[in-house]
Structures are given as C-alpha cells and as structure tokens.
Amino acid sequence: EIVLTQSPGTLSLSPGERATLSCRPSQSVSSNYLAWYQQKPGQAPRLLIYGASSRATGIPDRFSGSGSGTDFTLTISRLEPEDFAVYYCQQYGNSPLYTFGQGTKLEIK
Amino acid sequence: QVQLQESGPGLVKPSQTLSLNCRVSGDSISGSGHYWTWIRQHPGKGLEWIGHIYYSGRTSYNPSLESRLTISVDMSKNQFSLKLSSMTAADTAVYYCATDRHYYDGSGYYYYFDYWGQGTLVTVSS
C-alpha cells in the first residue's frame, strides 16, 4: 500500500498569504496519478487538481499543483477567506487502488 | 451537470448488513465510460476508498473490506449500490459515492474523483 504523508498537519495563515502544502508518497507515484481535494465542514470533498498540476473545471488559478515521484505540493498563491478548509492528496496505484493522505487543515491565523 | 445522491439507513445494528444506493443524474452509468466509486470518512478522520464498479459489473475493492463488501450496478435505475456485511462500530462513517474518472488525454491516463454525492452518515449502534 502506498502511504501518503501530508504536512503540516495544521497550517495557520492570514488571508492574502501564500500557502504551501506537502504530500509525500511512501514510494514513487506517477504525476498522472496524483490529485488534490478541498473539504469544508459538512461538505463532500471537491476536486482541485488532477495529474499533479492540472486544475479541475472552475478552480481559480490561485490554486496550483506541482511535483513528481515522492514529493508533491499544492500552492495557494493568495489566500481568500473561502480557502480555509482541509486539503487531501490522493493517489492511484496498487492495492488498494486509491489512497488518501491524512489531510492538512488550513486555518485562519 | 452530474449529480449523485446517496440513500440508505442512517442507523444500522451491529452484525447487520448496510445497504446504500447512489442515484446518478445528468450522466449515464452505462454510457459515460467511467467507474463509480464508494468512499467513506470516519468521524473527524480522513478519507478511505471502499471500492468501485464499471457498468459492465467489473469491480475492485479495498482489501481491508473485500470479504464483507459487494458493489453492484442497476442500469435501469441509473444507480449503483453498496452492501457491507457484519457491520461494527468501526464502520460508523459518512459514506460518499463519486464518479471515478479514468481520463485519457492521448498520452496517458489520469485517475480522480470529480463529482461527489453529499454523503450520508451511517451509525452502527444497537
């Protein structure tokens, strides 16, 4: 099983600041197979990024993804109030087919 | 716009079997070409992939649940279903259904979940 380790567990920032979230797979993952989601309280996750760097439909360009192999990053260039949420990375691979990271909570400082 | 709606009991007794349905609108289960997946989230925790199905009936399950799990599809109702047997308190979670996109752009495949239901909380308690 590929384990995804996200860091930090909690990130405290102010609106307007830049957020950098990390996702590190326990073994190399193809960039095509790495996605990011945002989840707000009481809501289902929302797809932000697929293929490590492609924004999903309707996602603002302040969200960007990068990385390869065992080191992936989600960057939010300038935080808006609605961006404070929990973020998960997800990979497609071996058994089980899909795994998620444990999440990074982005909170208002 | 694809919409998914979970339905099923909110409360299940220990040892019973959970049955959930996911009704799909705005897309055809048989014509879309992608898979249909179940994901759960334990209270205050992260996300766990349960399993998925293709309209042909081909399935793949999380090995941790495989012995208790059945996912099926009903094309006449444009819905897919989950059955999880021998429920325990550890199965208490919000259960989501989602589209399981296997997108090919000409050079490679991408795998992600792009449409989600709103989720349904299932509590296991006597």
PDB file of C-alpha atoms in Angstrom:
ATOM      1  CA  GLU A   1       0.000   0.000   0.000  1.00  0.00           C
ATOM      2  CA  ILE A   2       1.240   3.474  -0.874  1.00  0.00           C
ATOM      3  CA  VAL A   3       1.012   5.753   2.154  1.00  0.00           C
ATOM      4  CA  LEU A   4       0.652   9.474   1.544  1.00  0.00           C
ATOM      5  CA  THR A   5       2.075  11.694   4.273  1.00  0.00           C
ATOM      6  CA  GLN A   6       0.818  15.265   4.284  1.00  0.00           C
ATOM      7  CA  SER A   7       2.494  18.123   6.085  1.00  0.00           C
ATOM      8  CA  PRO A   8       1.999  20.191   8.016  1.00  0.00           C
ATOM      9  CA  GLY A   9      -0.961  18.750   9.890  1.00  0.00           C
ATOM     10  CA  THR A  10      -2.242  22.268  10.517  1.00  0.00           C
ATOM     11  CA  LEU A  11      -1.222  25.462   8.765  1.00  0.00           C
ATOM     12  CA  SER A  12      -2.166  28.826  10.270  1.00  0.00           C
ATOM     13  CA  LEU A  13      -2.076  31.708   7.829  1.00  0.00           C
ATOM     14  CA  SER A  14      -3.830  35.002   7.126  1.00  0.00           C
ATOM     15  CA  PRO A  15      -5.871  35.956   4.065  1.00  0.00           C
ATOM     16  CA  GLY A  16      -3.610  37.225   1.329  1.00  0.00           C
ATOM     17  CA  GLU A  17      -0.706  34.992   2.353  1.00  0.00           C
ATOM     18  CA  ARG A  18       0.720  32.118   0.341  1.00  0.00           C
ATOM     19  CA  ALA A  19       0.046  28.534   1.429  1.00  0.00           C
ATOM     20  CA  THR A  20       2.300  25.606   0.615  1.00  0.00           C
ATOM     21  CA  LEU A  21       1.025  22.108   1.392  1.00  0.00           C
ATOM     22  CA  SER A  22       3.124  18.973   1.008  1.00  0.00           C
ATOM     23  CA  CYS A  23       2.225  15.401   0.074  1.00  0.00           C
ATOM     24  CA  ARG A  24       4.900  12.725   0.179  1.00  0.00           C
ATOM     25  CA  PRO A  25       4.130   9.186  -1.064  1.00  0.00           C
ATOM     26  CA  SER A  26       5.929   6.265   0.570  1.00  0.00           C
ATOM     27  CA  GLN A  27       7.021   5.173  -2.903  1.00  0.00           C
ATOM     28  CA  SER A  28       7.191   6.878  -6.257  1.00  0.00           C
ATOM     29  CA  VAL A  29       3.854   7.835  -7.797  1.00  0.00           C
ATOM     30  CA  SER A  30       3.302   8.840 -11.391  1.00  0.00           C
ATOM     31  CA  SER A  31       2.380  12.516 -11.656  1.00  0.00           C
ATOM     32  CA  ASN A  32      -0.695  11.483 -13.649  1.00  0.00           C
ATOM     33  CA  TYR A  33      -1.967   9.615 -10.611  1.00  0.00           C
ATOM     34  CA  LEU A  34      -1.856  12.384  -8.000  1.00  0.00           C
ATOM     35  CA  ALA A  35      -4.873  14.574  -7.171  1.00  0.00           C
ATOM     36  CA  TRP A  36      -5.780  17.179  -4.546  1.00  0.00           C
ATOM     37  CA  TYR A  37      -9.147  17.871  -2.876  1.00  0.00           C
ATOM     38  CA  GLN A  38     -10.566  20.559  -0.639  1.00  0.00           C
ATOM     39  CA  GLN A  39     -13.112  19.742   2.041  1.00  0.00           C
ATOM     40  CA  LYS A  40     -15.107  22.205   4.093  1.00  0.00           C
ATOM     41  CA  PRO A  41     -17.037  21.206   7.237  1.00  0.00           C
ATOM     42  CA  GLY A  42     -20.198  19.268   6.469  1.00  0.00           C
ATOM     43  CA  GLN A  43     -19.414  19.095   2.754  1.00  0.00           C
ATOM     44  CA  ALA A  44     -18.091  16.474   0.376  1.00  0.00           C
ATOM     45  CA  PRO A  45     -14.547  16.880  -0.893  1.00  0.00           C
ATOM     46  CA  ARG A  46     -14.118  18.952  -4.035  1.00  0.00           C
ATOM     47  CA  LEU A  47     -11.587  18.107  -6.728  1.00  0.00           C
ATOM     48  CA  LEU A  48      -8.994  20.865  -7.131  1.00  0.00           C
ATOM     49  CA  ILE A  49      -6.085  19.351  -9.045  1.00  0.00           C
ATOM     50  CA  TYR A  50      -5.571  16.171 -11.039  1.00  0.00           C
ATOM     51  CA  GLY A  51      -2.450  14.884 -12.742  1.00  0.00           C
ATOM     52  CA  ALA A  52      -0.439  16.700 -10.045  1.00  0.00           C
ATOM     53  CA  SER A  53      -0.770  20.063 -11.821  1.00  0.00           C
ATOM     54  CA  SER A  54      -3.979  20.301 -13.862  1.00  0.00           C
ATOM     55  CA  ARG A  55      -6.719  22.411 -12.358  1.00  0.00           C
ATOM     56  CA  ALA A  56     -10.205  20.935 -12.360  1.00  0.00           C
ATOM     57  CA  THR A  57     -13.036  22.802 -14.041  1.00  0.00           C
ATOM     58  CA  GLY A  58     -13.928  26.031 -12.276  1.00  0.00           C
ATOM     59  CA  ILE A  59     -10.950  26.045  -9.898  1.00  0.00           C
ATOM     60  CA  PRO A  60      -9.363  29.505  -9.542  1.00  0.00           C
ATOM     61  CA  ASP A  61      -5.834  29.944 -10.834  1.00  0.00           C
ATOM     62  CA  ARG A  62      -4.550  30.847  -7.363  1.00  0.00           C
ATOM     63  CA  PHE A  63      -4.502  27.064  -6.829  1.00  0.00           C
ATOM     64  CA  SER A  64      -1.567  25.268  -8.398  1.00  0.00           C
ATOM     65  CA  GLY A  65      -0.006  21.850  -8.054  1.00  0.00           C
ATOM     66  CA  SER A  66       3.485  20.628  -8.740  1.00  0.00           C
ATOM     67  CA  GLY A  67       5.898  17.813  -8.034  1.00  0.00           C
ATOM     68  CA  SER A  68       6.789  14.315  -9.050  1.00  0.00           C
ATOM     69  CA  GLY A  69       7.786  10.937  -7.661  1.00  0.00           C
ATOM     70  CA  THR A  70       7.725  11.180  -3.890  1.00  0.00           C
ATOM     71  CA  ASP A  71       7.288  14.923  -3.439  1.00  0.00           C
ATOM     72  CA  PHE A  72       4.153  16.852  -4.427  1.00  0.00           C
ATOM     73  CA  THR A  73       2.999  20.335  -3.478  1.00  0.00           C
ATOM     74  CA  LEU A  74      -0.267  22.246  -3.535  1.00  0.00           C
ATOM     75  CA  THR A  75       0.194  26.009  -3.523  1.00  0.00           C
ATOM     76  CA  ILE A  76      -2.456  28.649  -2.930  1.00  0.00           C
ATOM     77  CA  SER A  77      -0.901  31.885  -4.070  1.00  0.00           C
ATOM     78  CA  ARG A  78      -3.049  34.394  -2.187  1.00  0.00           C
ATOM     79  CA  LEU A  79      -5.446  33.004   0.387  1.00  0.00           C
ATOM     80  CA  GLU A  80      -9.076  34.038   0.196  1.00  0.00           C
ATOM     81  CA  PRO A  81     -11.382  33.592   3.211  1.00  0.00           C
ATOM     82  CA  GLU A  82     -13.150  30.695   1.477  1.00  0.00           C
ATOM     83  CA  ASP A  83      -9.875  28.747   1.109  1.00  0.00           C
ATOM     84  CA  PHE A  84      -9.657  27.839   4.790  1.00  0.00           C
ATOM     85  CA  ALA A  85     -10.513  24.147   4.819  1.00  0.00           C
ATOM     86  CA  VAL A  86      -8.939  20.705   4.946  1.00  0.00           C
ATOM     87  CA  TYR A  87      -6.908  19.559   1.952  1.00  0.00           C
ATOM     88  CA  TYR A  88      -6.262  15.951   0.940  1.00  0.00           C
ATOM     89  CA  CYS A  89      -3.977  14.421  -1.615  1.00  0.00           C
ATOM     90  CA  GLN A  90      -4.935  11.154  -3.295  1.00  0.00           C
ATOM     91  CA  GLN A  91      -3.054   8.657  -5.426  1.00  0.00           C
ATOM     92  CA  TYR A  92      -3.962   5.844  -7.772  1.00  0.00           C
ATOM     93  CA  GLY A  93      -1.751   2.814  -7.612  1.00  0.00           C
ATOM     94  CA  ASN A  94      -1.598  -0.699  -6.316  1.00  0.00           C
ATOM     95  CA  SER A  95      -3.764  -2.431  -3.781  1.00  0.00           C
ATOM     96  CA  PRO A  96      -5.773  -0.646  -2.608  1.00  0.00           C
ATOM     97  CA  LEU A  97      -6.253   1.192  -5.879  1.00  0.00           C
ATOM     98  CA  TYR A  98      -6.655   4.565  -4.220  1.00  0.00           C
ATOM     99  CA  THR A  99      -5.289   6.022  -1.004  1.00  0.00           C
ATOM    100  CA  PHE A 100      -5.588   9.452   0.565  1.00  0.00           C
ATOM    101  CA  GLY A 101      -3.292  11.452   2.763  1.00  0.00           C
ATOM    102  CA  GLN A 102      -4.402  12.216   6.295  1.00  0.00           C
ATOM    103  CA  GLY A 103      -5.126  15.841   5.397  1.00  0.00           C
ATOM    104  CA  THR A 104      -3.785  19.319   6.118  1.00  0.00           C
ATOM    105  CA  LYS A 105      -6.051  21.716   7.935  1.00  0.00           C
ATOM    106  CA  LEU A 106      -5.615  25.275   6.714  1.00  0.00           C
ATOM    107  CA  GLU A 107      -6.860  27.644   9.407  1.00  0.00           C
ATOM    108  CA  ILE A 108      -7.100  31.391   9.781  1.00  0.00           C
ATOM    109  CA  LYS A 109      -4.326  32.868  11.887  1.00  0.00           C
TER     110      LYS A 109
ATOM    111  CA  GLN B   1     -24.001  18.683 -14.532  1.00  0.00           C
ATOM    112  CA  VAL B   2     -23.572  15.275 -12.938  1.00  0.00           C
ATOM    113  CA  GLN B   3     -25.307  14.812  -9.602  1.00  0.00           C
ATOM    114  CA  LEU B   4     -25.083  11.889  -7.227  1.00  0.00           C
ATOM    115  CA  GLN B   5     -27.405  11.191  -4.315  1.00  0.00           C
ATOM    116  CA  GLU B   6     -26.810   8.575  -1.643  1.00  0.00           C
ATOM    117  CA  SER B   7     -29.717   6.933   0.120  1.00  0.00           C
ATOM    118  CA  GLY B   8     -29.980   4.364   2.855  1.00  0.00           C
ATOM    119  CA  PRO B   9     -30.465   3.889   6.583  1.00  0.00           C
ATOM    120  CA  GLY B  10     -28.766   6.257   8.966  1.00  0.00           C
ATOM    121  CA  LEU B  11     -28.658   3.655  11.707  1.00  0.00           C
ATOM    122  CA  VAL B  12     -27.578   0.032  11.456  1.00  0.00           C
ATOM    123  CA  LYS B  13     -27.341  -2.539  14.240  1.00  0.00           C
ATOM    124  CA  PRO B  14     -24.091  -4.397  14.863  1.00  0.00           C
ATOM    125  CA  SER B  15     -23.704  -7.547  12.741  1.00  0.00           C
ATOM    126  CA  GLN B  16     -26.302  -6.325  10.245  1.00  0.00           C
ATOM    127  CA  THR B  17     -25.682  -5.561   6.570  1.00  0.00           C
ATOM    128  CA  LEU B  18     -25.566  -1.972   5.362  1.00  0.00           C
ATOM    129  CA  SER B  19     -27.238  -1.274   2.022  1.00  0.00           C
ATOM    130  CA  LEU B  20     -26.692   2.073   0.308  1.00  0.00           C
ATOM    131  CA  ASN B  21     -27.757   3.297  -3.099  1.00  0.00           C
ATOM    132  CA  CYS B  22     -26.284   6.081  -5.198  1.00  0.00           C
ATOM    133  CA  ARG B  23     -28.604   7.530  -7.811  1.00  0.00           C
ATOM    134  CA  VAL B  24     -26.890   9.282 -10.713  1.00  0.00           C
ATOM    135  CA  SER B  25     -28.446  12.115 -12.708  1.00  0.00           C
ATOM    136  CA  GLY B  26     -27.015  14.146 -15.551  1.00  0.00           C
ATOM    137  CA  ASP B  27     -24.971  11.204 -16.792  1.00  0.00           C
ATOM    138  CA  SER B  28     -25.493   7.633 -17.833  1.00  0.00           C
ATOM    139  CA  ILE B  29     -23.912   4.916 -15.756  1.00  0.00           C
ATOM    140  CA  SER B  30     -23.584   2.747 -18.840  1.00  0.00           C
ATOM    141  CA  GLY B  31     -22.596   5.391 -21.356  1.00  0.00           C
ATOM    142  CA  SER B  32     -20.134   7.600 -19.556  1.00  0.00           C
ATOM    143  CA  GLY B  33     -17.132   5.303 -19.713  1.00  0.00           C
ATOM    144  CA  HIS B  34     -16.024   5.877 -16.168  1.00  0.00           C
ATOM    145  CA  TYR B  35     -16.200   3.983 -12.939  1.00  0.00           C
ATOM    146  CA  TRP B  36     -18.447   4.585  -9.952  1.00  0.00           C
ATOM    147  CA  THR B  37     -16.940   4.572  -6.513  1.00  0.00           C
ATOM    148  CA  TRP B  38     -17.702   4.491  -2.803  1.00  0.00           C
ATOM    149  CA  ILE B  39     -15.565   6.358  -0.266  1.00  0.00           C
ATOM    150  CA  ARG B  40     -16.082   6.737   3.462  1.00  0.00           C
ATOM    151  CA  GLN B  41     -14.896   9.096   6.148  1.00  0.00           C
ATOM    152  CA  HIS B  42     -14.851   8.129   9.796  1.00  0.00           C
ATOM    153  CA  PRO B  43     -15.946  10.939  12.136  1.00  0.00           C
ATOM    154  CA  GLY B  44     -13.257  13.592  12.267  1.00  0.00           C
ATOM    155  CA  LYS B  45     -10.901  11.476  10.181  1.00  0.00           C
ATOM    156  CA  GLY B  46      -9.575  11.172   6.661  1.00  0.00           C
ATOM    157  CA  LEU B  47     -10.934   9.514   3.559  1.00  0.00           C
ATOM    158  CA  GLU B  48     -10.928   5.798   2.793  1.00  0.00           C
ATOM    159  CA  TRP B  49     -11.622   4.336  -0.639  1.00  0.00           C
ATOM    160  CA  ILE B  50     -14.064   1.427  -0.364  1.00  0.00           C
ATOM    161  CA  GLY B  51     -14.358   0.145  -3.922  1.00  0.00           C
ATOM    162  CA  HIS B  52     -15.661   0.855  -7.394  1.00  0.00           C
ATOM    163  CA  ILE B  53     -17.634  -0.653 -10.238  1.00  0.00           C
ATOM    164  CA  TYR B  54     -17.788  -0.287 -14.002  1.00  0.00           C
ATOM    165  CA  TYR B  55     -21.153  -0.534 -15.742  1.00  0.00           C
ATOM    166  CA  SER B  56     -20.140  -3.958 -17.057  1.00  0.00           C
ATOM    167  CA  GLY B  57     -20.085  -5.183 -13.468  1.00  0.00           C
ATOM    168  CA  ARG B  58     -16.320  -5.262 -13.111  1.00  0.00           C
ATOM    169  CA  THR B  59     -15.356  -4.330  -9.579  1.00  0.00           C
ATOM    170  CA  SER B  60     -12.328  -3.585  -7.474  1.00  0.00           C
ATOM    171  CA  TYR B  61     -12.439  -3.488  -3.697  1.00  0.00           C
ATOM    172  CA  ASN B  62     -10.259  -2.269  -0.877  1.00  0.00           C
ATOM    173  CA  PRO B  63      -8.665  -5.463   0.510  1.00  0.00           C
ATOM    174  CA  SER B  64      -9.451  -4.320   4.043  1.00  0.00           C
ATOM    175  CA  LEU B  65     -13.189  -4.563   3.271  1.00  0.00           C
ATOM    176  CA  GLU B  66     -13.309  -7.073   0.446  1.00  0.00           C
ATOM    177  CA  SER B  67     -14.554 -10.038   2.470  1.00  0.00           C
ATOM    178  CA  ARG B  68     -17.652  -8.089   3.574  1.00  0.00           C
ATOM    179  CA  LEU B  69     -18.301  -5.942   0.518  1.00  0.00           C
ATOM    180  CA  THR B  70     -20.449  -6.131  -2.581  1.00  0.00           C
ATOM    181  CA  ILE B  71     -20.863  -3.279  -5.062  1.00  0.00           C
ATOM    182  CA  SER B  72     -23.402  -3.644  -7.837  1.00  0.00           C
ATOM    183  CA  VAL B  73     -24.929  -1.556 -10.595  1.00  0.00           C
ATOM    184  CA  ASP B  74     -28.529  -1.186 -11.764  1.00  0.00           C
ATOM    185  CA  MET B  75     -28.555   0.424 -15.185  1.00  0.00           C
ATOM    186  CA  SER B  76     -32.357   0.502 -15.357  1.00  0.00           C
ATOM    187  CA  LYS B  77     -32.375   2.858 -12.369  1.00  0.00           C
ATOM    188  CA  ASN B  78     -29.085   4.569 -13.280  1.00  0.00           C
ATOM    189  CA  GLN B  79     -27.739   3.808  -9.847  1.00  0.00           C
ATOM    190  CA  PHE B  80     -25.118   1.743  -8.110  1.00  0.00           C
ATOM    191  CA  SER B  81     -25.187   0.180  -4.690  1.00  0.00           C
ATOM    192  CA  LEU B  82     -23.047  -0.920  -1.777  1.00  0.00           C
ATOM    193  CA  LYS B  83     -23.632  -3.777   0.628  1.00  0.00           C
ATOM    194  CA  LEU B  84     -21.338  -4.120   3.628  1.00  0.00           C
ATOM    195  CA  SER B  85     -21.995  -7.050   5.916  1.00  0.00           C
ATOM    196  CA  SER B  86     -21.166  -7.741   9.556  1.00  0.00           C
ATOM    197  CA  MET B  87     -21.217  -4.076  10.474  1.00  0.00           C
ATOM    198  CA  THR B  88     -19.453  -2.940  13.639  1.00  0.00           C
ATOM    199  CA  ALA B  89     -18.951   0.390  15.372  1.00  0.00           C
ATOM    200  CA  ALA B  90     -15.742   0.765  13.355  1.00  0.00           C
ATOM    201  CA  ASP B  91     -17.881   1.117  10.230  1.00  0.00           C
ATOM    202  CA  THR B  92     -19.585   4.243  11.561  1.00  0.00           C
ATOM    203  CA  ALA B  93     -18.761   6.878   8.959  1.00  0.00           C
ATOM    204  CA  VAL B  94     -20.042   9.245   6.329  1.00  0.00           C
ATOM    205  CA  TYR B  95     -20.362   7.268   3.104  1.00  0.00           C
ATOM    206  CA  TYR B  96     -19.874   9.088  -0.193  1.00  0.00           C
ATOM    207  CA  CYS B  97     -20.460   7.982  -3.735  1.00  0.00           C
ATOM    208  CA  ALA B  98     -18.468   9.624  -6.513  1.00  0.00           C
ATOM    209  CA  THR B  99     -17.557   9.430 -10.166  1.00  0.00           C
ATOM    210  CA  ASP B 100     -14.263   7.635 -10.645  1.00  0.00           C
ATOM    211  CA  ARG B 101     -12.782   9.281 -13.710  1.00  0.00           C
ATOM    212  CA  HIS B 102     -10.192   7.455 -15.793  1.00  0.00           C
ATOM    213  CA  TYR B 103      -9.341  10.216 -18.208  1.00  0.00           C
ATOM    214  CA  TYR B 104      -7.086   9.614 -21.207  1.00  0.00           C
ATOM    215  CA  ASP B 105      -5.635  12.702 -22.876  1.00  0.00           C
ATOM    216  CA  GLY B 106      -3.807  10.946 -25.684  1.00  0.00           C
ATOM    217  CA  SER B 107      -0.582  10.468 -23.825  1.00  0.00           C
ATOM    218  CA  GLY B 108      -1.609   8.946 -20.517  1.00  0.00           C
ATOM    219  CA  TYR B 109      -4.351   8.163 -18.039  1.00  0.00           C
ATOM    220  CA  TYR B 110      -5.404  10.302 -15.103  1.00  0.00           C
ATOM    221  CA  TYR B 111      -7.407   8.966 -12.151  1.00  0.00           C
ATOM    222  CA  TYR B 112      -9.517  11.144  -9.877  1.00  0.00           C
ATOM    223  CA  PHE B 113     -12.964  11.654  -8.334  1.00  0.00           C
ATOM    224  CA  ASP B 114     -14.660  14.673  -9.863  1.00  0.00           C
ATOM    225  CA  TYR B 115     -18.300  14.510  -8.791  1.00  0.00           C
ATOM    226  CA  TRP B 116     -19.403  13.557  -5.292  1.00  0.00           C
ATOM    227  CA  GLY B 117     -22.665  12.968  -3.509  1.00  0.00           C
ATOM    228  CA  GLN B 118     -23.303  14.991  -0.377  1.00  0.00           C
ATOM    229  CA  GLY B 119     -22.609  11.963   1.796  1.00  0.00           C
ATOM    230  CA  THR B 120     -24.757  10.013   4.207  1.00  0.00           C
ATOM    231  CA  LEU B 121     -23.888   9.366   7.843  1.00  0.00           C
ATOM    232  CA  VAL B 122     -24.214   5.739   8.872  1.00  0.00           C
ATOM    233  CA  THR B 123     -24.074   4.986  12.572  1.00  0.00           C
ATOM    234  CA  VAL B 124     -23.657   1.447  13.851  1.00  0.00           C
ATOM    235  CA  SER B 125     -25.324   1.062  17.216  1.00  0.00           C
ATOM    236  CA  SER B 126     -27.709  -1.260  18.990  1.00  0.00           C
TER     237      SER B 126
END
